[in-house]
């Protein structure tokens, strides 16, 4: 058990380091001074740029984004196969990349949450608490798994890498038990568990 816990901590540490480096790396790739070595000039150029953000601010923002994504995966797909949970994360991250939706994970997940039954994801405006992982062992394990998926998916997203679920274009989903009016306007790309993805 201790070895498993240490392995998870190592994974988290590596993912956290990658997430913190991403804004600088993205800037360095597009900066006029981009090169193979880190120079004082490149660092100074980055610090003076509009993309500069303090490390603590980047950490806080990334942590909040991962938490919002984990909430959505938990509430929308915790009873689904793992592929379905990854697919829900992909839909949210696809929306983040789209100009039609907010540009942050939390913005996408909680879009219109102030409007009862008019939000993008039902858990966000159903009037119930949005946290989770309380209750029995299965609930707690599902909460942890949802947040692990969220952390990995978010860090891949920062690197421009998509999860292997193939849902690179899907931006909508619903359960197989309903037939929403909007579904006819889209092409279904996958059915995973009890969800149809468009």
PDB file of C-alpha atoms in Angstrom:
ATOM      1  CA  UNK A   1       0.000   0.000   0.000  1.00  0.00           C
ATOM      2  CA  UNK A   2       2.808   2.411   0.854  1.00  0.00           C
ATOM      3  CA  UNK A   3       4.476   1.796  -2.494  1.00  0.00           C
ATOM      4  CA  UNK A   4       1.200   2.585  -4.318  1.00  0.00           C
ATOM      5  CA  UNK A   5       0.837   5.791  -2.339  1.00  0.00           C
ATOM      6  CA  UNK A   6       4.409   6.801  -3.152  1.00  0.00           C
ATOM      7  CA  UNK A   7       3.837   6.053  -6.850  1.00  0.00           C
ATOM      8  CA  UNK A   8       0.745   8.258  -6.903  1.00  0.00           C
ATOM      9  CA  UNK A   9       2.667  11.084  -5.178  1.00  0.00           C
ATOM     10  CA  UNK A  10       5.437  10.793  -7.780  1.00  0.00           C
ATOM     11  CA  UNK A  11       2.875  10.955 -10.615  1.00  0.00           C
ATOM     12  CA  UNK A  12       1.245  14.025  -9.031  1.00  0.00           C
ATOM     13  CA  UNK A  13       4.630  15.718  -8.569  1.00  0.00           C
ATOM     14  CA  UNK A  14       5.572  15.159 -12.206  1.00  0.00           C
ATOM     15  CA  UNK A  15       2.186  16.346 -13.470  1.00  0.00           C
ATOM     16  CA  UNK A  16       2.319  19.424 -11.225  1.00  0.00           C
ATOM     17  CA  UNK A  17       5.789  20.299 -12.512  1.00  0.00           C
ATOM     18  CA  UNK A  18       4.623  19.928 -16.108  1.00  0.00           C
ATOM     19  CA  UNK A  19       1.553  22.093 -15.484  1.00  0.00           C
ATOM     20  CA  UNK A  20       3.606  24.847 -13.888  1.00  0.00           C
ATOM     21  CA  UNK A  21       6.102  24.882 -16.729  1.00  0.00           C
ATOM     22  CA  UNK A  22       3.517  24.981 -19.514  1.00  0.00           C
ATOM     23  CA  UNK A  23       2.840  28.745 -19.675  1.00  0.00           C
ATOM     24  CA  UNK A  24       6.548  29.475 -19.917  1.00  0.00           C
ATOM     25  CA  UNK A  25       7.185  26.692 -22.432  1.00  0.00           C
ATOM     26  CA  UNK A  26       4.281  27.811 -24.591  1.00  0.00           C
ATOM     27  CA  UNK A  27       5.611  31.359 -24.477  1.00  0.00           C
ATOM     28  CA  UNK A  28       9.167  30.254 -25.225  1.00  0.00           C
ATOM     29  CA  UNK A  29       8.033  28.327 -28.296  1.00  0.00           C
ATOM     30  CA  UNK A  30       6.486  31.464 -29.792  1.00  0.00           C
ATOM     31  CA  UNK A  31       8.914  34.055 -28.456  1.00  0.00           C
ATOM     32  CA  UNK A  32      11.227  35.821 -30.868  1.00  0.00           C
ATOM     33  CA  UNK A  33      14.118  34.587 -28.750  1.00  0.00           C
ATOM     34  CA  UNK A  34      12.986  30.929 -28.786  1.00  0.00           C
ATOM     35  CA  UNK A  35      15.973  28.619 -28.737  1.00  0.00           C
ATOM     36  CA  UNK A  36      17.262  25.398 -27.224  1.00  0.00           C
ATOM     37  CA  UNK A  37      18.870  27.005 -24.184  1.00  0.00           C
ATOM     38  CA  UNK A  38      17.330  29.095 -21.465  1.00  0.00           C
ATOM     39  CA  UNK A  39      19.039  32.469 -21.434  1.00  0.00           C
ATOM     40  CA  UNK A  40      18.666  35.427 -19.075  1.00  0.00           C
ATOM     41  CA  UNK A  41      17.309  37.411 -22.027  1.00  0.00           C
ATOM     42  CA  UNK A  42      14.563  34.844 -22.686  1.00  0.00           C
ATOM     43  CA  UNK A  43      13.562  34.803 -19.028  1.00  0.00           C
ATOM     44  CA  UNK A  44      13.525  38.613 -18.876  1.00  0.00           C
ATOM     45  CA  UNK A  45      11.459  38.737 -22.075  1.00  0.00           C
ATOM     46  CA  UNK A  46       8.928  36.303 -20.588  1.00  0.00           C
ATOM     47  CA  UNK A  47       8.691  38.175 -17.278  1.00  0.00           C
ATOM     48  CA  UNK A  48       7.990  41.415 -19.183  1.00  0.00           C
ATOM     49  CA  UNK A  49       5.375  39.782 -21.436  1.00  0.00           C
ATOM     50  CA  UNK A  50       1.576  39.804 -20.968  1.00  0.00           C
ATOM     51  CA  UNK A  51       1.698  35.992 -20.548  1.00  0.00           C
ATOM     52  CA  UNK A  52       3.713  36.282 -17.349  1.00  0.00           C
ATOM     53  CA  UNK A  53       1.946  34.968 -14.289  1.00  0.00           C
ATOM     54  CA  UNK A  54       3.356  34.287 -10.844  1.00  0.00           C
ATOM     55  CA  UNK A  55       3.923  30.606 -10.087  1.00  0.00           C
ATOM     56  CA  UNK A  56       1.509  30.657  -7.149  1.00  0.00           C
ATOM     57  CA  UNK A  57      -1.208  32.151  -9.362  1.00  0.00           C
ATOM     58  CA  UNK A  58      -0.625  29.492 -12.023  1.00  0.00           C
ATOM     59  CA  UNK A  59      -0.753  26.755  -9.388  1.00  0.00           C
ATOM     60  CA  UNK A  60      -3.987  28.091  -7.916  1.00  0.00           C
ATOM     61  CA  UNK A  61      -5.602  28.428 -11.357  1.00  0.00           C
ATOM     62  CA  UNK A  62      -4.545  24.920 -12.456  1.00  0.00           C
ATOM     63  CA  UNK A  63      -5.740  23.430  -9.173  1.00  0.00           C
ATOM     64  CA  UNK A  64      -9.154  25.071  -9.558  1.00  0.00           C
ATOM     65  CA  UNK A  65      -9.455  23.934 -13.186  1.00  0.00           C
ATOM     66  CA  UNK A  66      -8.638  20.339 -12.259  1.00  0.00           C
ATOM     67  CA  UNK A  67     -11.132  20.435  -9.394  1.00  0.00           C
ATOM     68  CA  UNK A  68     -13.922  21.684 -11.685  1.00  0.00           C
ATOM     69  CA  UNK A  69     -13.105  19.004 -14.257  1.00  0.00           C
ATOM     70  CA  UNK A  70     -13.036  16.336 -11.551  1.00  0.00           C
ATOM     71  CA  UNK A  71     -16.433  17.475 -10.272  1.00  0.00           C
ATOM     72  CA  UNK A  72     -17.915  17.173 -13.744  1.00  0.00           C
ATOM     73  CA  UNK A  73     -16.441  13.740 -14.407  1.00  0.00           C
ATOM     74  CA  UNK A  74     -17.700  12.534 -11.021  1.00  0.00           C
ATOM     75  CA  UNK A  75     -21.222  13.878 -11.289  1.00  0.00           C
ATOM     76  CA  UNK A  76     -21.755  13.174 -14.977  1.00  0.00           C
ATOM     77  CA  UNK A  77     -20.028   9.815 -15.362  1.00  0.00           C
ATOM     78  CA  UNK A  78     -18.915   8.176 -12.123  1.00  0.00           C
ATOM     79  CA  UNK A  79     -21.087   5.116 -12.818  1.00  0.00           C
ATOM     80  CA  UNK A  80     -19.870   4.829 -16.396  1.00  0.00           C
ATOM     81  CA  UNK A  81     -17.017   2.738 -17.792  1.00  0.00           C
ATOM     82  CA  UNK A  82     -13.650   4.451 -17.537  1.00  0.00           C
ATOM     83  CA  UNK A  83     -13.754   5.228 -21.273  1.00  0.00           C
ATOM     84  CA  UNK A  84     -16.982   7.151 -20.642  1.00  0.00           C
ATOM     85  CA  UNK A  85     -15.346   9.184 -17.906  1.00  0.00           C
ATOM     86  CA  UNK A  86     -12.451  10.088 -20.194  1.00  0.00           C
ATOM     87  CA  UNK A  87     -14.977  11.004 -22.894  1.00  0.00           C
ATOM     88  CA  UNK A  88     -16.790  13.433 -20.576  1.00  0.00           C
ATOM     89  CA  UNK A  89     -13.453  15.071 -19.749  1.00  0.00           C
ATOM     90  CA  UNK A  90     -12.724  15.298 -23.491  1.00  0.00           C
ATOM     91  CA  UNK A  91     -16.047  17.026 -24.196  1.00  0.00           C
ATOM     92  CA  UNK A  92     -15.304  19.667 -21.572  1.00  0.00           C
ATOM     93  CA  UNK A  93     -11.762  20.255 -22.815  1.00  0.00           C
ATOM     94  CA  UNK A  94     -13.004  20.395 -26.424  1.00  0.00           C
ATOM     95  CA  UNK A  95     -15.368  23.161 -25.329  1.00  0.00           C
ATOM     96  CA  UNK A  96     -12.521  25.035 -23.654  1.00  0.00           C
ATOM     97  CA  UNK A  97     -10.769  25.041 -27.042  1.00  0.00           C
ATOM     98  CA  UNK A  98     -13.895  26.216 -28.879  1.00  0.00           C
ATOM     99  CA  UNK A  99     -14.725  29.892 -29.338  1.00  0.00           C
ATOM    100  CA  UNK A 100     -18.387  29.041 -28.694  1.00  0.00           C
ATOM    101  CA  UNK A 101     -17.780  28.364 -24.994  1.00  0.00           C
ATOM    102  CA  UNK A 102     -15.871  29.921 -22.092  1.00  0.00           C
ATOM    103  CA  UNK A 103     -12.095  29.558 -22.312  1.00  0.00           C
ATOM    104  CA  UNK A 104     -11.606  27.909 -18.909  1.00  0.00           C
ATOM    105  CA  UNK A 105     -12.670  24.525 -17.551  1.00  0.00           C
ATOM    106  CA  UNK A 106     -14.598  26.061 -14.663  1.00  0.00           C
ATOM    107  CA  UNK A 107     -16.261  28.500 -17.058  1.00  0.00           C
ATOM    108  CA  UNK A 108     -17.412  25.619 -19.266  1.00  0.00           C
ATOM    109  CA  UNK A 109     -18.532  23.369 -16.412  1.00  0.00           C
ATOM    110  CA  UNK A 110     -20.497  26.069 -14.619  1.00  0.00           C
ATOM    111  CA  UNK A 111     -21.792  27.994 -17.638  1.00  0.00           C
ATOM    112  CA  UNK A 112     -25.348  29.180 -16.830  1.00  0.00           C
ATOM    113  CA  UNK A 113     -25.200  27.471 -13.421  1.00  0.00           C
ATOM    114  CA  UNK A 114     -27.145  30.412 -11.998  1.00  0.00           C
ATOM    115  CA  UNK A 115     -30.155  29.389 -14.129  1.00  0.00           C
ATOM    116  CA  UNK A 116     -32.117  26.459 -12.713  1.00  0.00           C
ATOM    117  CA  UNK A 117     -32.200  23.584 -15.208  1.00  0.00           C
ATOM    118  CA  UNK A 118     -30.576  25.756 -17.901  1.00  0.00           C
ATOM    119  CA  UNK A 119     -26.947  24.923 -17.264  1.00  0.00           C
ATOM    120  CA  UNK A 120     -24.683  22.908 -19.534  1.00  0.00           C
ATOM    121  CA  UNK A 121     -24.160  20.089 -17.029  1.00  0.00           C
ATOM    122  CA  UNK A 122     -27.136  19.126 -14.878  1.00  0.00           C
ATOM    123  CA  UNK A 123     -25.239  18.748 -11.604  1.00  0.00           C
ATOM    124  CA  UNK A 124     -24.179  22.407 -11.773  1.00  0.00           C
ATOM    125  CA  UNK A 125     -27.687  23.793 -11.409  1.00  0.00           C
ATOM    126  CA  UNK A 126     -29.699  21.078  -9.669  1.00  0.00           C
ATOM    127  CA  UNK A 127     -29.587  22.853  -6.313  1.00  0.00           C
ATOM    128  CA  UNK A 128     -27.558  20.098  -4.646  1.00  0.00           C
ATOM    129  CA  UNK A 129     -23.966  20.376  -3.386  1.00  0.00           C
ATOM    130  CA  UNK A 130     -21.380  20.013  -6.151  1.00  0.00           C
ATOM    131  CA  UNK A 131     -18.711  18.346  -4.049  1.00  0.00           C
ATOM    132  CA  UNK A 132     -18.616  14.579  -3.690  1.00  0.00           C
ATOM    133  CA  UNK A 133     -16.784  11.593  -2.349  1.00  0.00           C
ATOM    134  CA  UNK A 134     -18.898  11.373   0.776  1.00  0.00           C
ATOM    135  CA  UNK A 135     -20.640   8.258   1.926  1.00  0.00           C
ATOM    136  CA  UNK A 136     -19.632   4.716   1.116  1.00  0.00           C
ATOM    137  CA  UNK A 137     -16.306   3.432  -0.150  1.00  0.00           C
ATOM    138  CA  UNK A 138     -17.511   3.351  -3.751  1.00  0.00           C
ATOM    139  CA  UNK A 139     -18.427   7.062  -3.644  1.00  0.00           C
ATOM    140  CA  UNK A 140     -15.059   7.983  -2.172  1.00  0.00           C
ATOM    141  CA  UNK A 141     -13.149   5.861  -4.676  1.00  0.00           C
ATOM    142  CA  UNK A 142     -15.182   7.342  -7.542  1.00  0.00           C
ATOM    143  CA  UNK A 143     -14.354  10.871  -6.349  1.00  0.00           C
ATOM    144  CA  UNK A 144     -10.631  10.097  -6.242  1.00  0.00           C
ATOM    145  CA  UNK A 145     -10.704   8.374  -9.650  1.00  0.00           C
ATOM    146  CA  UNK A 146     -12.610  11.275 -11.218  1.00  0.00           C
ATOM    147  CA  UNK A 147     -10.000  13.721  -9.996  1.00  0.00           C
ATOM    148  CA  UNK A 148      -7.114  11.538 -11.167  1.00  0.00           C
ATOM    149  CA  UNK A 149      -8.684  11.423 -14.636  1.00  0.00           C
ATOM    150  CA  UNK A 150      -9.215  15.183 -14.471  1.00  0.00           C
ATOM    151  CA  UNK A 151      -5.599  15.855 -13.495  1.00  0.00           C
ATOM    152  CA  UNK A 152      -4.180  13.675 -16.267  1.00  0.00           C
ATOM    153  CA  UNK A 153      -6.627  14.993 -18.897  1.00  0.00           C
ATOM    154  CA  UNK A 154      -5.969  18.624 -17.941  1.00  0.00           C
ATOM    155  CA  UNK A 155      -2.198  18.222 -18.044  1.00  0.00           C
ATOM    156  CA  UNK A 156      -2.409  16.489 -21.422  1.00  0.00           C
ATOM    157  CA  UNK A 157      -4.606  19.354 -22.601  1.00  0.00           C
ATOM    158  CA  UNK A 158      -1.955  21.879 -21.529  1.00  0.00           C
ATOM    159  CA  UNK A 159       0.551  20.009 -23.677  1.00  0.00           C
ATOM    160  CA  UNK A 160      -1.835  19.847 -26.646  1.00  0.00           C
ATOM    161  CA  UNK A 161      -2.194  16.078 -26.299  1.00  0.00           C
ATOM    162  CA  UNK A 162      -5.584  14.398 -26.588  1.00  0.00           C
ATOM    163  CA  UNK A 163      -6.610  11.323 -24.674  1.00  0.00           C
ATOM    164  CA  UNK A 164      -6.751   8.164 -26.741  1.00  0.00           C
ATOM    165  CA  UNK A 165     -10.577   8.001 -26.574  1.00  0.00           C
ATOM    166  CA  UNK A 166     -10.821   9.431 -30.103  1.00  0.00           C
ATOM    167  CA  UNK A 167     -13.422  12.035 -29.147  1.00  0.00           C
ATOM    168  CA  UNK A 168     -11.426  14.972 -30.436  1.00  0.00           C
ATOM    169  CA  UNK A 169     -14.480  16.758 -31.854  1.00  0.00           C
ATOM    170  CA  UNK A 170     -17.295  15.798 -29.449  1.00  0.00           C
ATOM    171  CA  UNK A 171     -18.762  18.753 -27.561  1.00  0.00           C
ATOM    172  CA  UNK A 172     -22.104  17.335 -26.423  1.00  0.00           C
ATOM    173  CA  UNK A 173     -23.478  14.218 -24.778  1.00  0.00           C
ATOM    174  CA  UNK A 174     -26.629  12.926 -23.162  1.00  0.00           C
ATOM    175  CA  UNK A 175     -27.789   9.692 -21.594  1.00  0.00           C
ATOM    176  CA  UNK A 176     -29.421   7.007 -23.693  1.00  0.00           C
ATOM    177  CA  UNK A 177     -32.603   7.380 -21.610  1.00  0.00           C
ATOM    178  CA  UNK A 178     -33.463  10.812 -23.040  1.00  0.00           C
ATOM    179  CA  UNK A 179     -33.896  12.280 -26.524  1.00  0.00           C
ATOM    180  CA  UNK A 180     -33.218  16.018 -26.298  1.00  0.00           C
ATOM    181  CA  UNK A 181     -34.396  18.228 -29.154  1.00  0.00           C
ATOM    182  CA  UNK A 182     -30.901  19.556 -29.792  1.00  0.00           C
ATOM    183  CA  UNK A 183     -29.476  16.097 -30.555  1.00  0.00           C
ATOM    184  CA  UNK A 184     -30.962  16.020 -34.062  1.00  0.00           C
ATOM    185  CA  UNK A 185     -28.745  18.958 -35.040  1.00  0.00           C
ATOM    186  CA  UNK A 186     -25.540  16.970 -34.393  1.00  0.00           C
ATOM    187  CA  UNK A 187     -23.897  13.785 -35.604  1.00  0.00           C
ATOM    188  CA  UNK A 188     -23.352  11.069 -33.003  1.00  0.00           C
ATOM    189  CA  UNK A 189     -19.701  10.013 -32.888  1.00  0.00           C
ATOM    190  CA  UNK A 190     -19.795   7.423 -30.099  1.00  0.00           C
ATOM    191  CA  UNK A 191     -21.943   5.620 -27.579  1.00  0.00           C
ATOM    192  CA  UNK A 192     -20.042   4.734 -24.418  1.00  0.00           C
ATOM    193  CA  UNK A 193     -21.913   3.134 -21.575  1.00  0.00           C
ATOM    194  CA  UNK A 194     -25.139   5.071 -21.059  1.00  0.00           C
ATOM    195  CA  UNK A 195     -23.977   8.194 -22.929  1.00  0.00           C
ATOM    196  CA  UNK A 196     -24.203   9.212 -26.570  1.00  0.00           C
ATOM    197  CA  UNK A 197     -21.532  11.691 -27.666  1.00  0.00           C
ATOM    198  CA  UNK A 198     -21.915  14.256 -30.473  1.00  0.00           C
TER     199      UNK A 198
END
